[in-house]
Coordinates of C-alpha atoms in Angstrom, one line a residue:
M1343 CA -9.0 14.8 -19.4
D1344 CA -6.6 16.2 -22.0
G1345 CA -3.1 16.7 -20.8
Q1346 CA -3.5 14.5 -17.8
S1347 CA -1.4 11.5 -19.1
A1348 CA 0.9 11.9 -16.0
V1349 CA -2.1 11.5 -13.7
Q1350 CA -4.0 8.4 -12.8
H1351 CA -7.4 8.0 -11.3
L1352 CA -6.6 6.8 -7.7
I1353 CA -10.0 6.2 -6.2
E1354 CA -13.5 5.8 -7.7
G1355 CA -16.7 6.8 -5.8
G1356 CA -18.1 4.0 -3.7
H1357 CA -19.8 3.7 -0.3
M1358 CA -16.8 2.3 1.5
G1359 CA -14.4 5.1 0.5
F1360 CA -10.7 5.0 0.3
F1361 CA -10.3 2.3 2.9
D1362 CA -11.5 -0.3 0.3
T1363 CA -8.0 -0.4 -1.1
L1364 CA -6.6 -1.7 2.2
F1365 CA -8.5 -5.0 2.2
R1366 CA -8.1 -8.2 0.2
R1367 CA -10.6 -11.1 -0.1
R1368 CA -12.8 -9.8 2.7
P1369 CA -16.3 -11.0 3.4
T1370 CA -19.2 -8.8 2.1
P1371 CA -20.8 -6.1 4.3
D1372 CA -23.9 -8.4 4.6
Q1373 CA -21.7 -11.2 6.0
F1374 CA -20.0 -8.9 8.4
A1375 CA -23.4 -7.6 9.6
K1376 CA -24.4 -11.2 10.5
L1377 CA -21.2 -11.7 12.3
F1378 CA -21.6 -8.4 14.3
V1379 CA -25.2 -9.2 15.3
A1380 CA -24.1 -12.7 16.5
A1381 CA -21.3 -11.2 18.6
A1382 CA -23.8 -8.7 20.1
R1383 CA -26.2 -11.4 21.0
K1384 CA -23.4 -13.5 22.5
Q1385 CA -22.4 -10.6 24.6
G1386 CA -26.0 -10.3 25.9
F1387 CA -27.5 -7.5 23.9
E1388 CA -31.2 -8.2 23.9
G1389 CA -32.6 -5.1 22.1
D1390 CA -33.9 -4.7 18.6
L1391 CA -31.3 -5.2 15.8
T1392 CA -32.7 -4.8 12.4
Y1393 CA -30.1 -4.8 9.6
K1394 CA -30.6 -2.2 6.8
A1395 CA -28.3 -3.3 4.0
D1396 CA -28.8 -0.2 1.9
E1397 CA -27.5 2.0 4.7
F1398 CA -25.1 -0.6 6.3
R1399 CA -26.5 0.1 9.8
L1400 CA -28.5 -1.6 12.5
L1401 CA -31.8 -0.1 13.6
L1402 CA -32.2 -0.3 17.3
G1403 CA -35.8 0.9 17.7
E1404 CA -37.1 4.3 18.9
G1405 CA -35.5 6.0 16.0
S1406 CA -31.9 5.1 17.0
F1407 CA -29.3 3.3 14.8
F1408 CA -25.8 2.0 14.8
N1409 CA -23.5 2.5 11.8
L1410 CA -21.4 -0.5 10.8
H1411 CA -18.9 1.2 8.5
N1412 CA -16.2 1.9 11.1
A1413 CA -16.6 -1.5 12.7
Y1414 CA -16.2 -3.2 9.3
H1415 CA -13.0 -1.2 8.5
A1416 CA -11.5 -1.9 11.9
Y1417 CA -12.3 -5.6 12.0
Y1418 CA -10.9 -6.4 8.6
N1419 CA -7.8 -4.3 8.9
T1420 CA -6.5 -6.1 11.9
R1421 CA -5.6 -9.7 12.7
G1422 CA -5.8 -12.2 15.5
A1423 CA -6.4 -10.9 19.0
Q1424 CA -6.5 -7.3 17.7
Q1425 CA -9.4 -8.3 15.4
Q1426 CA -11.4 -9.7 18.2
R1427 CA -10.7 -6.7 20.4
A1428 CA -11.8 -4.4 17.6
L1429 CA -15.1 -6.3 17.3
Q1430 CA -15.7 -6.4 21.0
G1431 CA -15.0 -2.7 21.3
F1432 CA -17.7 -1.9 18.8
V1433 CA -20.1 -4.3 20.4
S1434 CA -19.5 -2.5 23.7
A1435 CA -20.2 0.8 22.0
L1436 CA -23.5 -0.7 20.8
A1437 CA -24.3 -1.8 24.3
S1438 CA -23.8 1.7 25.6
S1439 CA -26.8 2.8 23.5
K1440 CA -29.0 0.9 26.0
Q1441 CA -27.3 2.2 29.2
S1442 CA -29.7 4.0 31.5
T1443 CA -29.2 7.8 32.0
P1444 CA -29.3 8.9 35.7
Q1445 CA -31.8 11.5 36.5
Q1446 CA -30.0 12.9 39.6
A1447 CA -27.3 15.5 39.0
T1448 CA -25.4 14.2 42.0
V1449 CA -25.1 10.8 40.3
A1450 CA -24.4 12.1 36.8
R1451 CA -21.7 14.7 37.6
P1452 CA -18.9 12.2 38.4
M1453 CA -19.9 10.2 35.3
L1454 CA -19.7 13.1 32.9
R1455 CA -16.9 13.2 30.3
A1456 CA -16.2 15.3 27.3
V1457 CA -15.6 13.5 24.0
I1458 CA -14.2 14.8 20.7
R1459 CA -16.0 13.4 17.6
S1460 CA -15.8 14.2 13.9
R1461 CA -18.5 16.4 12.5
T1462 CA -19.6 13.5 10.4
A1463 CA -20.8 11.7 13.5
L1464 CA -23.4 14.5 13.9
E1465 CA -24.1 14.5 10.2
D1466 CA -25.0 10.8 10.3
V1467 CA -27.6 11.5 12.9
R1468 CA -29.0 14.6 11.0
L1469 CA -29.4 12.6 7.8
H1470 CA -31.0 9.8 9.6
H1471 CA -33.7 12.3 10.8
V1472 CA -34.1 13.6 7.2
R1473 CA -34.5 10.1 5.9
T1474 CA -36.9 8.7 8.6
E1475 CA -38.9 11.9 9.3
G1476 CA -38.6 13.9 6.1
D1477 CA -36.6 16.7 7.5
D1478 CA -34.2 17.6 10.4
S1479 CA -36.4 19.9 12.3
A1480 CA -36.3 17.6 15.4
F1481 CA -32.5 17.4 15.4
H1482 CA -31.0 19.8 18.0
P1483 CA -27.6 18.6 19.0
A1484 CA -25.7 20.2 21.9
Y1485 CA -22.0 20.6 21.1
L1486 CA -19.0 22.8 21.1
P1487 CA -17.1 23.3 17.8
F1488 CA -13.5 22.1 18.0
G1489 CA -11.4 23.3 15.1
E1490 CA -12.8 23.0 11.6
D1491 CA -13.8 19.3 11.5
C1492 CA -14.6 18.2 15.0
V1493 CA -17.1 18.8 17.8
V1494 CA -17.1 18.3 21.6
L1495 CA -20.0 16.3 23.0
L1496 CA -21.1 15.3 26.5
A1497 CA -20.9 11.6 27.4
L1498 CA -21.5 9.4 30.4
D1499 CA -18.8 7.1 31.6
H1500 CA -20.3 3.7 32.4
P1501 CA -18.2 0.8 33.7
D1502 CA -18.2 -1.0 30.3
A1503 CA -19.2 1.6 27.8
I1504 CA -19.3 5.3 26.9
S1505 CA -22.8 6.8 26.3
T1506 CA -22.8 10.0 24.2
L1507 CA -25.4 12.6 25.0
T1508 CA -26.0 14.1 21.6
N1509 CA -28.8 16.3 22.9
G1510 CA -26.9 17.6 25.9
P1511 CA -27.6 17.3 29.6
E1512 CA -30.8 15.9 31.0
A1513 CA -33.3 18.6 32.0
A1514 CA -33.6 17.0 35.5
W1515 CA -29.9 17.9 36.2
Q1516 CA -30.7 21.6 36.0
L1517 CA -27.3 22.2 34.3
T1518 CA -26.7 24.2 31.2
F1519 CA -24.6 22.6 28.4
D1520 CA -21.7 24.9 29.3
Q1521 CA -21.9 24.0 33.0
A1522 CA -22.1 20.3 32.3
L1523 CA -19.2 20.5 29.8
A1524 CA -17.0 22.3 32.4
V1525 CA -17.6 19.4 34.8
A1526 CA -17.0 16.9 32.0
I1527 CA -13.7 18.4 31.1
D1528 CA -12.6 18.8 34.7
N1529 CA -13.3 15.1 35.3
L1530 CA -10.7 14.2 32.6
R1531 CA -8.1 15.4 35.0
D1532 CA -8.8 12.5 37.3
A1533 CA -6.2 10.6 35.3
P1534 CA -2.6 12.0 35.4
D1535 CA -0.5 12.8 32.4
D1536 CA 0.4 9.7 30.5
F1537 CA 2.3 10.1 27.2
A1538 CA 4.8 7.7 25.8
E1539 CA 7.2 8.4 23.0
I1540 CA 6.4 5.9 20.2
A1541 CA 8.6 7.3 17.4
A1542 CA 11.3 9.9 17.2
G1543 CA 9.7 13.1 18.4
V1544 CA 6.2 11.7 18.6
Y1545 CA 4.3 11.1 21.8
R1546 CA 1.0 9.2 22.1
G1547 CA -1.5 9.3 24.9
A1548 CA -1.3 6.0 26.8
W1549 CA -4.5 6.0 28.9
A1550 CA -6.4 3.5 26.7
D1551 CA -9.6 4.4 28.5
G1552 CA -11.7 5.7 25.6
Y1553 CA -10.9 9.3 26.4
D1554 CA -7.4 9.6 24.9
I1555 CA -8.2 12.3 22.4
S1556 CA -10.5 14.1 24.9
R1557 CA -7.2 15.1 26.7
A1558 CA -6.7 17.5 23.8
L1559 CA -9.2 19.6 25.6
L1560 CA -6.6 20.2 28.4
P1561 CA -4.2 22.7 26.9
D1562 CA -1.9 22.7 29.9
M1563 CA -1.5 18.9 29.7
I1564 CA -0.6 19.2 26.0
E1565 CA 1.9 21.9 26.8
R1566 CA 3.7 19.6 29.3
V1567 CA 4.5 17.0 26.6
P1568 CA 8.4 17.2 26.2
V1569 CA 8.5 17.9 22.5
R1570 CA 10.9 20.2 20.6
G1571 CA 9.1 23.6 20.3
R1572 CA 5.5 24.3 20.8
P1573 CA 3.2 21.2 20.8
V1574 CA 1.3 20.3 17.7
F1575 CA -1.3 17.5 18.0
M1576 CA -3.4 15.2 15.9
A1577 CA -6.4 13.1 16.8
P1578 CA -6.8 10.7 13.8
T1579 CA -9.1 8.3 15.6
R1580 CA -11.0 8.2 18.9
D1581 CA -8.3 6.3 20.6
V1582 CA -5.1 7.9 19.2
L1583 CA -3.8 11.3 20.4
L1584 CA -0.4 12.2 18.9
V1585 CA 1.8 15.1 19.9
A1586 CA 5.0 16.5 18.3
G1587 CA 6.9 19.8 18.4
D1588 CA 6.7 22.6 15.8
N1589 CA 10.5 22.8 15.8
D1590 CA 10.9 19.1 14.9
D1591 CA 10.3 18.3 11.2
V1592 CA 11.2 14.7 11.8
G1593 CA 8.7 14.4 14.6
L1594 CA 6.0 16.1 12.6
A1595 CA 6.6 13.8 9.6
N1596 CA 6.5 10.7 11.9
M1597 CA 3.3 12.0 13.3
V1598 CA 1.7 12.2 9.9
E1599 CA 2.7 8.7 9.0
L1600 CA 1.4 7.4 12.4
A1601 CA -1.9 9.2 11.9
H1602 CA -2.2 7.6 8.4
Q1603 CA -1.8 4.2 10.0
A1604 CA -4.3 5.0 12.7
L1605 CA -6.9 6.1 10.2
M1606 CA -6.7 2.8 8.5
Q1607 CA -8.1 1.2 11.7
G1608 CA -11.4 3.0 11.5
R1609 CA -13.3 5.2 13.9
S1610 CA -11.8 8.2 12.2
V1611 CA -12.0 11.7 13.7
S1612 CA -9.6 14.1 12.0
A1613 CA -6.6 14.3 9.6
H1614 CA -5.7 17.8 10.6
M1615 CA -2.9 19.1 12.7
Y1616 CA -3.8 21.5 15.5
H1617 CA -2.1 23.7 18.0
Y1618 CA -3.3 26.0 20.8
E1619 CA -3.2 29.8 20.6
D1620 CA -4.7 31.7 23.5
R1621 CA -6.2 28.3 24.7
Q1622 CA -8.1 27.9 21.4
P1623 CA -7.4 25.0 19.0
L1624 CA -6.3 26.3 15.6
R1625 CA -5.4 24.5 12.4
Y1626 CA -1.7 24.1 12.0
V1627 CA 0.0 23.9 8.6
P1628 CA 3.7 22.8 8.6
S1629 CA 6.2 25.3 7.2
N1630 CA 8.1 22.4 5.5
P1631 CA 6.6 22.3 1.9
A1632 CA 7.1 18.5 1.5
L1633 CA 5.5 17.8 4.9
A1634 CA 2.6 20.1 4.2
Q1635 CA 2.0 18.3 1.0
R1636 CA 1.9 14.9 2.7
L1637 CA -0.5 16.2 5.3
A1638 CA -2.7 17.7 2.6
H1639 CA -2.8 14.3 0.9
L1640 CA -3.9 12.6 4.1
E1641 CA -6.6 15.2 4.6
R1642 CA -7.9 14.5 1.0
L1643 CA -8.0 10.8 1.7
L1644 CA -10.2 11.3 4.7
D1645 CA -12.3 13.8 2.8
K1646 CA -12.8 11.2 0.1
S1647 CA -14.1 8.7 2.6
E1648 CA -16.5 11.2 4.2
Y1649 CA -17.8 12.5 0.9
D1650 CA -18.4 9.0 -0.4
A1651 CA -20.5 8.1 2.7
Q1652 CA -22.4 11.4 2.4
K1653 CA -23.1 10.9 -1.2
E1654 CA -24.5 7.5 -0.6
A1655 CA -26.9 8.8 2.1
L1656 CA -28.0 11.8 0.0
D1657 CA -28.6 9.6 -3.0
H1658 CA -31.0 7.4 -0.9
I1659 CA -32.8 10.5 0.4
H1660 CA -33.2 12.1 -3.0
E1661 CA -34.5 8.9 -4.5
E1662 CA -37.0 8.4 -1.7
Q1663 CA -38.2 12.0 -1.8
G1664 CA -38.4 12.1 -5.6
Q1665 CA -35.7 14.7 -6.1
D1666 CA -33.7 14.8 -9.2
I1667 CA -30.4 16.1 -7.9
F1668 CA -27.0 14.8 -9.0
V1669 CA -24.7 14.4 -6.0
A1670 CA -21.3 14.9 -7.6
N1671 CA -18.5 12.6 -6.6
Y1672 CA -15.4 13.7 -4.8
N1673 CA -12.8 12.3 -7.2
L1674 CA -9.2 11.9 -6.0
F1675 CA -6.3 11.9 -8.4
T1676 CA -2.6 11.3 -7.8
S1677 CA 0.6 11.5 -9.8
D1678 CA 2.2 8.3 -11.0
E1679 CA 5.6 9.6 -10.0
E1680 CA 4.7 11.0 -6.6
P1681 CA 1.5 9.6 -4.9
V1682 CA 1.1 12.5 -2.4
M1683 CA 0.9 14.9 -5.3
S1684 CA -2.8 14.6 -5.2
F1685 CA -5.8 16.8 -6.0
S1686 CA -9.6 16.5 -5.8
L1687 CA -12.0 17.2 -8.6
A1688 CA -15.8 17.3 -9.2
S1689 CA -17.8 17.8 -12.4
W1690 CA -20.4 20.5 -12.9
T1691 CA -22.5 19.9 -16.1
R1692 CA -24.7 22.4 -17.8
G1693 CA -28.4 21.6 -17.4
V1694 CA -27.9 19.3 -14.4
D1695 CA -29.0 20.3 -11.0
T1696 CA -25.9 19.4 -9.0
S1697 CA -24.7 19.2 -5.4
L1698 CA -21.0 19.9 -5.5
P1699 CA -18.4 18.8 -2.9
K1700 CA -15.7 21.4 -2.1
V1701 CA -12.7 20.3 -4.1
D1702 CA -9.4 21.6 -5.5
R1703 CA -10.6 21.7 -9.1
L1704 CA -13.9 21.9 -11.0
A1705 CA -14.6 20.3 -14.4
L1706 CA -17.1 22.6 -16.1
V1707 CA -18.8 20.5 -18.7
R1708 CA -20.7 21.9 -21.7
P1709 CA -22.0 18.9 -23.7
D1710 CA -21.4 19.1 -27.4
A1711 CA -19.7 22.5 -27.2
E1712 CA -17.4 23.2 -30.2
D1713 CA -16.0 26.6 -29.5
N1714 CA -12.5 27.6 -28.3
I1715 CA -13.4 27.1 -24.7
G1716 CA -14.0 23.4 -25.3
E1717 CA -16.5 20.8 -24.0
V1718 CA -14.7 20.5 -20.7
R1719 CA -12.7 23.2 -18.9
V1720 CA -10.9 22.3 -15.7
V1721 CA -10.5 25.3 -13.3
S1722 CA -9.5 25.9 -9.7
W1723 CA -12.2 25.8 -7.1
E1724 CA -10.8 29.0 -5.4
Q1725 CA -11.1 31.1 -8.5
A1726 CA -14.5 29.6 -9.6
A1727 CA -16.0 30.0 -6.2
H1728 CA -15.0 33.7 -6.2
L1729 CA -16.2 34.6 -9.7
L1730 CA -19.3 32.3 -9.7
Q1731 CA -20.4 32.9 -6.1
P1732 CA -24.1 33.7 -7.0
L1733 CA -24.3 30.3 -8.7
L1734 CA -23.2 28.3 -5.7
A1735 CA -25.4 28.1 -2.6
R1736 CA -24.0 26.5 0.5
E1737 CA -26.0 23.5 1.6
K1738 CA -26.7 22.3 5.1
G1739 CA -24.5 19.6 6.5
Y1740 CA -20.9 18.4 6.6
P1741 CA -18.6 18.0 4.7
A1742 CA -19.4 21.1 2.8
R1743 CA -21.5 20.9 -0.4
Y1744 CA -22.8 23.6 -2.7
R1745 CA -26.0 23.5 -4.7
T1746 CA -25.7 24.8 -8.2
Q1747 CA -28.0 27.7 -9.2
G1748 CA -27.9 27.3 -13.0
F1749 CA -24.6 27.2 -14.9
P1750 CA -22.1 29.9 -15.8
E1751 CA -22.4 31.8 -19.0
D1752 CA -19.7 31.2 -21.7
A1753 CA -18.2 34.6 -21.0
Q1754 CA -17.8 33.8 -17.3
I1755 CA -16.1 30.5 -18.1
A1756 CA -13.7 32.3 -20.4
Q1757 CA -12.6 34.4 -17.5
L1758 CA -11.6 31.3 -15.5
D1759 CA -8.0 30.1 -15.9
E1760 CA -7.7 26.6 -17.2
V1761 CA -5.8 24.3 -14.9
P1762 CA -3.4 21.9 -16.7

């Protein structure tokens, strides 16, 4: 792009996302899959395990599957005993898929727990339905939205594993989803407050029982953490709940760095900060400009990883269904001088049916154009989405994508401010 000499391309599209840069000389995904299956068999898993290399997942039979992406990241970003614990943790998660579900409400009620998961966890299941059944008409998850990027699901607490109930409570329990969720959240109170200060101004949940971030569903517990100001929390992974105070810039900055480190371990959930207002979790943006910039960069890093995985799945679906749709990359750029000065960009080319990720900037491409607008005009997403709204149709799924409905006229492009 012209005028972009101070900007370098940080991360190319690829199915493993931004975490690729964290590993050196690691075995291939296929080699890891063999290792994982061997560990599962050694631990006594006797069910079907069919490896699908193009999806990097294991098919378990009866339409269920187990993604290997997070296990791969976690295993090869740790060493020694931590590496083995990471592997065994994911093998245990696999084993939970075969745990029996009690049919008596009296048995199920004390086992119920609420779990917070990224919206991408549900999207993986939805896209699996699309790929195996042709559409997602049979996909009816039961969940409660949590903030912008997470959901709350029901789960059963087994002695050695957590079994997520994506479809909600069993009909035999005669409980609505809301009733079961109230029980599940109340059961989290069985463990007392347990936060430890791990950096200046930052407290981490120390339960280590698989439900650490679930305690974010208990506003009164969050309010009791002894931070400076009102509590602000992050749930970067399923096992890491961090809390700092909104009157403590050092604590908030430390929390962002710790969240970044946690995300490198896999099982990612969210890169956002949240706080409670009227007992509702709301997105929190730091008032300190430098800190807000660092947080935004972390959010883009996770967005990049999620969009890469989504693109890979959609490309497979379109190929199998004979659809000629270009799934645009979520490209991430950063400044040579200041890495957190990042922005995301996607390309929209005239004459190409495109699925666009939501990005900071759009490159509008008119092949062979020779007028004063130029062949490529880079514009802000915010302005383009407003002026070109009829040409962008929101698609189903998460993270957000928009299907192009044609291409803007030259006069419309001329109205858009060019971003340097």
